[in-house]
Coordinates of C-alpha atoms in Angstrom, one line a residue:
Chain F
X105 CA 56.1 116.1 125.4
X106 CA 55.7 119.6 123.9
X107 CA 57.1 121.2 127.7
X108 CA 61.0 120.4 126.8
X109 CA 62.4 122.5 124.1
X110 CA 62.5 121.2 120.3
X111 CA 65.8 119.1 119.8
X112 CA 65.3 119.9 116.0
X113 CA 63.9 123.0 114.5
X114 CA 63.2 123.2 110.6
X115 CA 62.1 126.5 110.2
X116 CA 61.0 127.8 106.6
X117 CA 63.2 125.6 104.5
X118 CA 63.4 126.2 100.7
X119 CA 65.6 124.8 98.1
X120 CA 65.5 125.5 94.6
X121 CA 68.2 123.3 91.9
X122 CA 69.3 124.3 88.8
X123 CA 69.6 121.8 86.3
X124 CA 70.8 123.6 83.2
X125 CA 68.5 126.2 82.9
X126 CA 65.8 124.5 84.2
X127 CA 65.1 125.5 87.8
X128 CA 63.3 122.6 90.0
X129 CA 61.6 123.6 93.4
X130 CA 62.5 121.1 95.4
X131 CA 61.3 122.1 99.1
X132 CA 58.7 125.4 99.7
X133 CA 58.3 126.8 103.3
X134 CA 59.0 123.1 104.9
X135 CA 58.5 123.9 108.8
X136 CA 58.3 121.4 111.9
X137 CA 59.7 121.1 114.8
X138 CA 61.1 117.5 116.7
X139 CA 61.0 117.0 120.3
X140 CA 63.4 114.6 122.3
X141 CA 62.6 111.4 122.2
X142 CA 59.9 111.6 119.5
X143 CA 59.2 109.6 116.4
X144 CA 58.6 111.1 113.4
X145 CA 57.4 109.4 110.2
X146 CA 57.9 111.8 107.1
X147 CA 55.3 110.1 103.8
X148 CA 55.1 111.9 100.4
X149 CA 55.2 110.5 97.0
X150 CA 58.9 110.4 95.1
X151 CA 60.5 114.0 94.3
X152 CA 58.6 115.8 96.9
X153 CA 62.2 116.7 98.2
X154 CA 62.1 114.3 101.5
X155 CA 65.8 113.2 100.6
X156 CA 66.8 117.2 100.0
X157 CA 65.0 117.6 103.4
X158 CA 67.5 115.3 105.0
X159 CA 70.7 116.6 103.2
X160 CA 69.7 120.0 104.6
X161 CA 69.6 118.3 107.8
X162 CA 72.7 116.8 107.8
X163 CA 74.5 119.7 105.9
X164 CA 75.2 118.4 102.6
X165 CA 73.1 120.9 100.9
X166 CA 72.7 124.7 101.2
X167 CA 68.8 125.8 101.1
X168 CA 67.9 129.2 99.9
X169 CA 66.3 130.1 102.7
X170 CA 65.2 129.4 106.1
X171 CA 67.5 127.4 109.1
X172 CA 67.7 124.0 110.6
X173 CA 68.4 124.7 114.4
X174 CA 70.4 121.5 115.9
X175 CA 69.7 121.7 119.9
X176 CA 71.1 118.1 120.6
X177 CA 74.0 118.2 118.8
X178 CA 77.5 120.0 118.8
X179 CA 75.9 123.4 117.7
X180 CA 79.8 124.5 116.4
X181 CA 80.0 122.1 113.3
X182 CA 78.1 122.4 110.1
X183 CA 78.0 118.5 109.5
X184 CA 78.0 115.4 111.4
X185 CA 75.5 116.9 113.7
X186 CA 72.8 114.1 113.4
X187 CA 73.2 110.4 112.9
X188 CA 72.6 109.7 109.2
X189 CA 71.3 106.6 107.4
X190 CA 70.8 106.7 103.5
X191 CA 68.3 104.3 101.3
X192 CA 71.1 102.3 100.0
X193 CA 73.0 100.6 103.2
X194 CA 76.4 102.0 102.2
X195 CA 78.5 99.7 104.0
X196 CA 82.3 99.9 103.0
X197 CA 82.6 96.4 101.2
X198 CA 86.8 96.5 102.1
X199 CA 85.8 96.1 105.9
X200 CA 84.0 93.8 107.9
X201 CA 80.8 94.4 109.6
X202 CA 82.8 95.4 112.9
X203 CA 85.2 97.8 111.0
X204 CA 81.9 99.2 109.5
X205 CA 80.0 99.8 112.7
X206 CA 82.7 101.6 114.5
X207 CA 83.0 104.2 111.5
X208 CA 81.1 107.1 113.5
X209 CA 83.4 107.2 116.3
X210 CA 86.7 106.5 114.1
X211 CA 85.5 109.6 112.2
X212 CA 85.0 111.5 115.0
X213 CA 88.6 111.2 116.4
X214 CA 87.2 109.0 120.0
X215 CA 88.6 105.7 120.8
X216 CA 88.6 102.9 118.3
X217 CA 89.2 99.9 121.1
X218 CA 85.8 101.5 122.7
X219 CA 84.1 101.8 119.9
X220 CA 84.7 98.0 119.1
X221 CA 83.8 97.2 122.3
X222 CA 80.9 98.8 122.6
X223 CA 80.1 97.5 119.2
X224 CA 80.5 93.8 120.7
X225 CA 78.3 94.1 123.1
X226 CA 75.3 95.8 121.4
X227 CA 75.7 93.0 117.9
X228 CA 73.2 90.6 119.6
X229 CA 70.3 93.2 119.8
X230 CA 71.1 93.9 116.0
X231 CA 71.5 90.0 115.3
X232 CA 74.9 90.2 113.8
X233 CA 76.3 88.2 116.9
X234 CA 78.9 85.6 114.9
X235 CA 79.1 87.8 111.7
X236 CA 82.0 90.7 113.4
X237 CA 84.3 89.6 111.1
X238 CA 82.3 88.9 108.0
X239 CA 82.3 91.1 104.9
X240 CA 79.2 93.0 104.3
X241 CA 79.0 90.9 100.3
X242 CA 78.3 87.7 102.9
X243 CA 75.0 89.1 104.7
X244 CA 71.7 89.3 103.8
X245 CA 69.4 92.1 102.8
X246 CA 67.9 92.5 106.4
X247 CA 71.1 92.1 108.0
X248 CA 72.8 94.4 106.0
X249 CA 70.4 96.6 106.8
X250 CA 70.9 96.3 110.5
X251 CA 74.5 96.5 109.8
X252 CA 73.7 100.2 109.0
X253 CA 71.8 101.1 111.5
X254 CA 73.9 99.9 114.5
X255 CA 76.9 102.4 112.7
X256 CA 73.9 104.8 112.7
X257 CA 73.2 104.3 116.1
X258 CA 77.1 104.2 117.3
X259 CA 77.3 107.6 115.8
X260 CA 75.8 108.4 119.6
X261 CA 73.9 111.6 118.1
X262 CA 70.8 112.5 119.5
X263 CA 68.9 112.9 116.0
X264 CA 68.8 109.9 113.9
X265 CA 67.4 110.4 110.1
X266 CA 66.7 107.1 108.6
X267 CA 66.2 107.7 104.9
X268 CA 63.4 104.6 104.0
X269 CA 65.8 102.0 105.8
X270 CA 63.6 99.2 104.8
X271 CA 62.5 100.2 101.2
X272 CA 64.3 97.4 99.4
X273 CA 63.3 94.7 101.7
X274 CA 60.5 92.0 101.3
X275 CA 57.4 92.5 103.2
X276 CA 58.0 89.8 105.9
X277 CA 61.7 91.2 106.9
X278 CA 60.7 94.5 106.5
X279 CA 57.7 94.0 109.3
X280 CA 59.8 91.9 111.7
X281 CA 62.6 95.1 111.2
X282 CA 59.7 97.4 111.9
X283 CA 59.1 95.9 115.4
X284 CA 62.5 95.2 115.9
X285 CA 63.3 99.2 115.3
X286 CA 60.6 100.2 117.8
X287 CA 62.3 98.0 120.4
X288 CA 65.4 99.5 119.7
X289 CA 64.2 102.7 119.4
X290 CA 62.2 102.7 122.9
X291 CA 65.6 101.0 124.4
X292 CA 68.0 104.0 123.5
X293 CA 65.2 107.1 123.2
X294 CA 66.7 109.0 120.3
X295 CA 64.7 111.0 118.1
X296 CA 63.9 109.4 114.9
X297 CA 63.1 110.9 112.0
X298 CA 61.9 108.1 109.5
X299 CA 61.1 108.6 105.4
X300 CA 58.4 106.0 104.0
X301 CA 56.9 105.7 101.3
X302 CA 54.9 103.5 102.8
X303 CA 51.4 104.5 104.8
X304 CA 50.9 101.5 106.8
X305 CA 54.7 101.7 108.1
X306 CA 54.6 105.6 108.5
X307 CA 51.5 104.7 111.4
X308 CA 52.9 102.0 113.0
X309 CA 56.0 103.2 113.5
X310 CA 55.7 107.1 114.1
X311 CA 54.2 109.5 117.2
X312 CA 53.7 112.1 114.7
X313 CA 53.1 111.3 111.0
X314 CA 54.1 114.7 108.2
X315 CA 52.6 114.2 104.5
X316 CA 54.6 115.8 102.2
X317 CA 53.3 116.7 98.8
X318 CA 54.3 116.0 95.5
X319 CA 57.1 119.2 94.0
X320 CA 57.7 121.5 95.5
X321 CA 57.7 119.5 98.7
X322 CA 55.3 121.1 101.7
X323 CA 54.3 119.6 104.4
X324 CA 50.2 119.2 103.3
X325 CA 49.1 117.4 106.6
X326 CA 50.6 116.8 110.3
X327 CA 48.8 113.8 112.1
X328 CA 49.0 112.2 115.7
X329 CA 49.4 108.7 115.9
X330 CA 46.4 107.8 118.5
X331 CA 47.9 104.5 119.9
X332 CA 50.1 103.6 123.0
X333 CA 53.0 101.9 123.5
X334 CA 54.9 100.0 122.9
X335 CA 52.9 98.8 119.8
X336 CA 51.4 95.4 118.6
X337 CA 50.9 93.8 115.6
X338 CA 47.3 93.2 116.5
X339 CA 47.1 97.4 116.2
X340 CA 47.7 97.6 112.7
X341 CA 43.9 96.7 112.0
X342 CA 41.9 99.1 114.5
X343 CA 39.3 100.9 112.8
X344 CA 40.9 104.2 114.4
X345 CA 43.9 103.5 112.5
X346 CA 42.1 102.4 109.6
X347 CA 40.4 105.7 109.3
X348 CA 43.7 107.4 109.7
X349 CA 45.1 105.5 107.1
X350 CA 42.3 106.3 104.9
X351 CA 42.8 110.5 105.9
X352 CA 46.6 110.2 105.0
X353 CA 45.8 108.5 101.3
X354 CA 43.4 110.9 100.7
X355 CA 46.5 113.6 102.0
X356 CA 48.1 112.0 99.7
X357 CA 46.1 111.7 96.7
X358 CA 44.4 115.3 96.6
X359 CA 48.1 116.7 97.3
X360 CA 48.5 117.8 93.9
X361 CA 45.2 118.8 93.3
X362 CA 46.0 121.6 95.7
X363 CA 49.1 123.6 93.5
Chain C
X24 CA 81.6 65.0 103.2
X25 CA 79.5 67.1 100.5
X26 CA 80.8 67.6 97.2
X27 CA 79.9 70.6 95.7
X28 CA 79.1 71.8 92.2
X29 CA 82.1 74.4 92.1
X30 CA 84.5 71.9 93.4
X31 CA 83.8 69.0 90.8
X32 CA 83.7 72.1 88.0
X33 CA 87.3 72.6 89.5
X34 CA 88.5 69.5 88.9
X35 CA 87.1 69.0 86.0
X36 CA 88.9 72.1 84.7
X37 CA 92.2 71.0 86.4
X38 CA 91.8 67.4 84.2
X39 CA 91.4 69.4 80.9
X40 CA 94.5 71.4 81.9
X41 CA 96.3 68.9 82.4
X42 CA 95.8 67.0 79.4
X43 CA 96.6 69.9 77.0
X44 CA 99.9 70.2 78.8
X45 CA 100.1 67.0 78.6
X46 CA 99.1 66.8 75.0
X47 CA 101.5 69.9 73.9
X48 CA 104.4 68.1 75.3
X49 CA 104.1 65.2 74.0
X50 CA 103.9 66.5 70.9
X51 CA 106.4 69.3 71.3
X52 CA 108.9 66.2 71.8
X53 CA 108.1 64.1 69.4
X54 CA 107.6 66.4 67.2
X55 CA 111.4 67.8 67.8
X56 CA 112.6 63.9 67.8
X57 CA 111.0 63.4 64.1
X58 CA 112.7 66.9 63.1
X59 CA 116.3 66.4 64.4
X60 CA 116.4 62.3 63.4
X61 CA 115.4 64.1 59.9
X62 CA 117.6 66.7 60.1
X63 CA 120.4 64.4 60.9
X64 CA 119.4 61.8 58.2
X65 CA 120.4 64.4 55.3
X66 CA 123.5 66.0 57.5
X67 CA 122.3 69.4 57.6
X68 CA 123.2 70.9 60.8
X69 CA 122.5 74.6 60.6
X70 CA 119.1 73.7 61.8
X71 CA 120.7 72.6 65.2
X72 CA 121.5 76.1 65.9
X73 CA 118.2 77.7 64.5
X74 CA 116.5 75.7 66.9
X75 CA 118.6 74.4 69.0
X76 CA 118.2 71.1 71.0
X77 CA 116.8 71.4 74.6
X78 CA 119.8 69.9 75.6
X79 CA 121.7 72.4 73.8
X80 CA 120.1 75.1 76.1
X81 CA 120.8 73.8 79.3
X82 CA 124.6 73.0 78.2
X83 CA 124.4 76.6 78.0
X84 CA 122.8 76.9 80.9
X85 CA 125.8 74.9 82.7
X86 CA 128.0 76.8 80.7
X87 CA 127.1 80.2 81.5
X88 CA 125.3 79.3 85.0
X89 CA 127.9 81.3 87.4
X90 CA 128.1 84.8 85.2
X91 CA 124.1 84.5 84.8
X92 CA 123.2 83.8 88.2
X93 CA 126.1 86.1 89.7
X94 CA 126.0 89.3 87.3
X95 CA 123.1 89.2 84.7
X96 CA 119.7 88.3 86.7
X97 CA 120.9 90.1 89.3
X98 CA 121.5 93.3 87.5
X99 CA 117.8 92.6 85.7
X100 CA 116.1 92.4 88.8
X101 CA 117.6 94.8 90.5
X102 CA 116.6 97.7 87.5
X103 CA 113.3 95.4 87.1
X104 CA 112.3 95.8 90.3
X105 CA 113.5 99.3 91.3
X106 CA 111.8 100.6 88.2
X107 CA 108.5 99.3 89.2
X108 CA 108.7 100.6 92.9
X109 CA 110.2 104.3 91.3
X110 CA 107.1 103.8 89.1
X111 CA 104.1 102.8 91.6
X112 CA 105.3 105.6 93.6
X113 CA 105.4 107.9 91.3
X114 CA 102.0 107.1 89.3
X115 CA 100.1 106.6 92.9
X116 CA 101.0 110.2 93.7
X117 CA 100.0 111.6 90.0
X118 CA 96.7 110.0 90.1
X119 CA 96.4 111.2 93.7
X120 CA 97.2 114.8 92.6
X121 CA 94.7 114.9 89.6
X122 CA 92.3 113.3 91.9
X123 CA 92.5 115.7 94.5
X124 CA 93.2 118.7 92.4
X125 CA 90.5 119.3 89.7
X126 CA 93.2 122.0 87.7
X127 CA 95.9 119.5 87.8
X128 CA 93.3 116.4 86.3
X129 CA 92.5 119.0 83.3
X130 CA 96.3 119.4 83.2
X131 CA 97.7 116.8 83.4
X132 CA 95.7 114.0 82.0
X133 CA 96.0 115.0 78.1
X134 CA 99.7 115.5 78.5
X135 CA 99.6 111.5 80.4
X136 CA 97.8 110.1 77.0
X137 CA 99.2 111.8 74.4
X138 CA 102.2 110.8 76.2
X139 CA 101.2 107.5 75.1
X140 CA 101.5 108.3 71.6
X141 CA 104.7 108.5 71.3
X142 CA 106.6 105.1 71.0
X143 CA 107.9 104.3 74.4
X144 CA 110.8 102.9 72.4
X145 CA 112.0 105.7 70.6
X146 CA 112.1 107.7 74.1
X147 CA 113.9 104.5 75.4
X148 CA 116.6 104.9 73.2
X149 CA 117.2 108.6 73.6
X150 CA 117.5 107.9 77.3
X151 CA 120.0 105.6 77.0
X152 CA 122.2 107.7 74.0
X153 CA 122.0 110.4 77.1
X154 CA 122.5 109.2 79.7
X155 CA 124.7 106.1 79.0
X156 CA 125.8 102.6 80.1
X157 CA 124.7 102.1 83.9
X158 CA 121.8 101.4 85.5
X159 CA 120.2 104.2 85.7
X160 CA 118.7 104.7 82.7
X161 CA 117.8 101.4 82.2
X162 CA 115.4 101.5 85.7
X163 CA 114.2 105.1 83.8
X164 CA 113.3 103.2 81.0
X165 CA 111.3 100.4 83.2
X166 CA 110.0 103.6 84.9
X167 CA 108.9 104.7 81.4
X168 CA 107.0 101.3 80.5
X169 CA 105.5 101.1 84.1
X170 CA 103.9 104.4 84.7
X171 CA 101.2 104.8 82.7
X172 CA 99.4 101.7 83.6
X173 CA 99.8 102.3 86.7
X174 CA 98.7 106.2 86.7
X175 CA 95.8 105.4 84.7
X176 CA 94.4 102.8 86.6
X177 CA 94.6 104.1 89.9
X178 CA 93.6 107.5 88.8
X179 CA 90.4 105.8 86.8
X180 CA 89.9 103.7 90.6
X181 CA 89.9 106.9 92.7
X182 CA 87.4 108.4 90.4
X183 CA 85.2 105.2 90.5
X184 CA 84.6 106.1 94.1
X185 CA 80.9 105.7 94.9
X186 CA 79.2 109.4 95.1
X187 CA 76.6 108.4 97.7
X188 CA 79.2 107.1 100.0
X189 CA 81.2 110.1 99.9
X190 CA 78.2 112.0 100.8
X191 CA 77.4 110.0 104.0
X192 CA 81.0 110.1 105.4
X193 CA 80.7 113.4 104.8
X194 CA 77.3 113.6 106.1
X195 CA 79.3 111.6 109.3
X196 CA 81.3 115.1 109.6
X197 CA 84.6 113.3 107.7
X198 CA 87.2 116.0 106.7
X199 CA 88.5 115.5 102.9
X200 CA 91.3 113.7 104.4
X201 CA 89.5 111.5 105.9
X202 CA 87.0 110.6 103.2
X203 CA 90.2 110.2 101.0
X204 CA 91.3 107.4 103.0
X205 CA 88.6 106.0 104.3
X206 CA 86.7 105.7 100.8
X207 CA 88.4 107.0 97.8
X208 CA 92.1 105.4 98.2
X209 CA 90.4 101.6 99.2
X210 CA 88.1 101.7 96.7
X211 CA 91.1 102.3 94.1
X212 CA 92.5 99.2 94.9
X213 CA 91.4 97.0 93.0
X214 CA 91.9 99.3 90.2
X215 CA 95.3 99.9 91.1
X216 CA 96.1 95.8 91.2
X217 CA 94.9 95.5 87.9
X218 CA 97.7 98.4 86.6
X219 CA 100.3 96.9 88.6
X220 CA 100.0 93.5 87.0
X221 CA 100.0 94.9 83.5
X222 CA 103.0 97.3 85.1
X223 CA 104.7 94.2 86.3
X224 CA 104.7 92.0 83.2
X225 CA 106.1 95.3 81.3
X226 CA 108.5 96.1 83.8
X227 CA 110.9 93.0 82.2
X228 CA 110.7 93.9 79.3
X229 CA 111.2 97.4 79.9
X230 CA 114.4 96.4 81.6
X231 CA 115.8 94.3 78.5
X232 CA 114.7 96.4 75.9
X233 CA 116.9 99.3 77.8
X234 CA 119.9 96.9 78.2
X235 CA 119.4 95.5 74.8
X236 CA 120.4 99.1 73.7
X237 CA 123.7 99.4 75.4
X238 CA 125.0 97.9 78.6
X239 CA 128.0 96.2 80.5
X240 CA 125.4 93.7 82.3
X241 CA 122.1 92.2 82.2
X242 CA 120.1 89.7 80.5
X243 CA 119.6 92.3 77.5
X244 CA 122.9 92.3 77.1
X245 CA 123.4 88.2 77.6
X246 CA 120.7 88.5 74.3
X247 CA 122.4 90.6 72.4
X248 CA 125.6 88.7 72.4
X249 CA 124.3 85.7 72.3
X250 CA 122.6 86.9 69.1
X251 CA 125.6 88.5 67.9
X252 CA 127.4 85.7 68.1
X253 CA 124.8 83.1 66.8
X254 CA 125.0 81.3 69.7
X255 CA 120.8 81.1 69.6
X256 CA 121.2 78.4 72.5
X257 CA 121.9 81.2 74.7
X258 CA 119.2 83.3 73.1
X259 CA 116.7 80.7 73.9
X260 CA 118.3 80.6 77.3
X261 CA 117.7 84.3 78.0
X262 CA 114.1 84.3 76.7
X263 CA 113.5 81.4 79.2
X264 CA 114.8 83.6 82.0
X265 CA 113.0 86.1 81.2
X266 CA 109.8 84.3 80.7
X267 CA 110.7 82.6 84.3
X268 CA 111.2 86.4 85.9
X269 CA 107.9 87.6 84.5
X270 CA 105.8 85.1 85.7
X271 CA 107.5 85.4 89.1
X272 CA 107.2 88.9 89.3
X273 CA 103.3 88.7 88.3
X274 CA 102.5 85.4 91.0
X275 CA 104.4 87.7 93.4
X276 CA 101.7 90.8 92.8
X277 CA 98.8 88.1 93.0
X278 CA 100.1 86.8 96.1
X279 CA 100.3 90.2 97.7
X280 CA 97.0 91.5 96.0
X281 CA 94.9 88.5 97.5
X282 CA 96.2 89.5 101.0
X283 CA 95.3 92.8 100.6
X284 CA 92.4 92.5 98.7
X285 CA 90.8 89.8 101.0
X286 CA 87.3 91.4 101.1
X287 CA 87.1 91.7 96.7
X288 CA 88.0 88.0 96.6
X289 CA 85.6 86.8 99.0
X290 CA 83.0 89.1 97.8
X291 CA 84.0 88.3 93.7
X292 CA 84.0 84.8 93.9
X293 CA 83.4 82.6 96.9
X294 CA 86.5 80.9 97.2
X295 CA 90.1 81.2 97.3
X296 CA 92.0 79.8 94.8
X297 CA 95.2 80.3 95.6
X298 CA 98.0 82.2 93.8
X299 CA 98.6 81.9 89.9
X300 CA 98.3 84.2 87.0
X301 CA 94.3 84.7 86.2

């Protein structure tokens, strides 16, 4: 994997906010490096600056210092680079779940009567077949959710961040959306990265998992993810991902033992 | 066929409806019949013209019917309804300015409230002492009435824009125009509806109040004479009109917000409940 160039390079990021007088380190020295193709699972506990990661990304957010280098992507712009998809779902409530697929593409100038039907023929795979014309009020949590991530996906960029997609979901949607994104995923080979706060998810889902620690954020611990694919259920419970899980907590836990 | 909760709650609040109109008219009527028999009993018929029989009115109505219908409600509407589209236009752009514009919002907003404090009458009359009898000043007075509401609660709808979904379209790579449209003007909408009812029940009276002052024609105007004369038949008459052109003017914003505001209805309250003034 490592013999194609990075398609996303994160080299030394820091960011710093000032809130009144108070300054708050948000990122320190956050480096890594995404290959095509590859799935990346980003874990830390709240505020260690995984969201400020992603607005740097995506341009929203100046750092201090160090660069984000976009190699699949129009290397001319400052935003829009990467596909984008926040915690909340963000849907525009005044269109219906077609109009709110096709917004990438609208935005970006291409052909709206393309866009739609491209969007037609990919709402089966996201199960919104029969809901085109609903409003987004009228679908579930989980569909919703899907919703988002086919405008993600329509976006066509290379880089996809998904901000914890499935963080306000119950447990049982949020496993079969797990599977279903890794189906996806392997269908259209983007690169993925993919905030959790959630260890079991950040293992199943990810080639490479990054623990971040608590403020300023760092990246404390890089891990493999020792299992083929595509992935099974049955996986979750191997005693080689069980002691992984166990290294990551522990990542986790003595993170701020280590300021 | 199932019968659902929200339907036999709808009916049942289209029964109680009922029988309080019901109730009022009844005794509204009787209540008239036992006052004019009384009335009548001791010879004292001054109170016919304070409150003059229904009958009255619509002799007055038959009377005046050609004049009203060909010169007056014409000349209302017409200032009514030009005032409110001068108005719209005008407080949709201000709002859009101060929303776009940061120095004009710190501007301009102070100078839209206090402008508030001043009674809208007393600047209604000085536009009519300037600028005189036609209809101008009349649709500037409507104009007057109309604005604010209208500014205020499109402005206040711009601004109510959610921040995060800003951020993603312009996380998408929008431009500021296109976030503008895309996000901040449709989620004004609703906003904006609510100030253009308000707007449109004002805009009558704005109109009436300015033709009240001084005018050749008008339903104002139809008042004022009639008053003038103490021919309170034709007062009642008027305020009936006016009443009827209110209500029209406010079912006809309804109709048009419910078209365009098919995704808050659906989303608000499950059904659609047709047109009427809730």
């Amino acid at each position: 994997m490592n013999t194609s160039p990075p398609c996303l390079e994160v080299r030394h990021l820091s960011k710093t906010f000032h809130e009144g007088r108070r300054q708050v380190a948000a990122l320190q020295d956050v480096s890594f490096a995404a290959y095509p193709g590859e799935f990346i699972t980003i874990i830390g506990p709240s505020g260690s600056g995984k969201s400020t990661l992603f607005n740097i990304i995506t341009g929203l957010v100046e750092p201090n210092s160090g660069e984000v280098l976009v190699r699949c992507g129009d290397e001319r712009r400052k935003r829009g680079r990467v596909g984008y998809m926040p915690q909340r779902d963000l849907l525009l409530p005044w269109r219906t779940v077609l109009g709110n697929v096709i917004l990438g593409p609208e935005l970006d100038g291409r052909s709206k009567r393309e866009a739609r039907r491209r969007a037609r023929e990919l709402m089966p795979l996201f199960g919104l077949e029969g809901f085109e014309d609903a409003y987004p009020d009228a679908l579930s949590g989980g569909m919703r959710q899907r919703a988002a991530l086919l405008r993600t996906f329509l976006t066509e960029r290379e880089i996809l961040l998904l901000d914890e997609p499935f963080g306000a979901l119950d447990a049982l949607t949020r496993r079969e959306l797990q599977r279903w994104l890794l189906g996806i995923w392997q269908r259209f080979r983007k690169t993925i990265l993919f905030i959790t706060h959630d260890v079991e998810e950040a293992i199943f889902l990810g080639d490479r998992v990054l623990v971040f620690s608590p403020r300023p954020g760092r990246v404390v611990m890089e891990r493999r993810v020792p299992l083929a694919r595509p992935r099974l259920p049955a996986q979750r419970l191997s005693n080689e991902l069980l002691a992984l899980e166990a290294e990551l907590f522990a990542a986790l836990g003595v993170a701020p033992g280590r300021e | 066929m199932r019968v659902e909760m929200r339907d036999v709650l709808d009916a049942l609040r289209a029964a109680i409806l009922a029988g309080l109109a019901a109730a009022l008219l009844v005794s509204v009527v009787a209540g008239a019949l036992v006052f004019y028999s009384e009335a009548r009993a001791v010879g004292d018929r001054s109170l016919a013209h304070i409150f003059p029989a229904p009958r009255a009115v619509y002799q007055s109505w038959q009377q005046h019917r050609a004049r009203l219908l060909q010169e007056h409600i014409p000349e209302t509407l017409w200032e009514t309804v030009s005032g409110l589209a001068i108005a719209v236009l005008l407080g949709v752009s201000i709002a859009a300015l101060m929303d776009f514009v940061p120095l004009l919002r710190w501007l301009l907003y102070p100078i839209l409230v206090i402008s508030q404090t001043v009674p809208v009458f007393a600047i209604a009359i000085l536009l009519i002492l300037l600028f005189g009898f036609g209809s101008g000043p009349k649709i500037a007075v409507v104009v007057l009435f109309c604005f604010f509401p209208v500014a205020l609660s499109t402005f206040s709808g711009l601004q109510s824009a959610d921040p995060e979904l800003l951020a993603l379209l312009r996380a998408m790579g929008a431009s500021a125009r296109q976030v503008w449209f895309k996000a901040r003007l449709p989620a004004a909408m609703p906003s904006f509806f609510a100030g253009l009812r308000i707007a449109a029940t004002y805009s009558v009276v704005g109109a009436i109040f300015g033709e009240y002052i001084t005018a050749q024609r008008g339903l104002g105007v139809f008042l004022k004479r009639s008053y003038s004369s103490y021919r309170l038949d034709q007062a009642y008459l008027a305020i009936l009109i006016t009443a009827a052109l209110s209500v029209l003017l406010v079912v006809l914003v309804n109709l048009v917000e419910r078209l365009v505001l098919r995704w808050y209805y659906t989303a608000r309250r499950s059904s659609w409940r047709g047109t009427g003034i809730y």
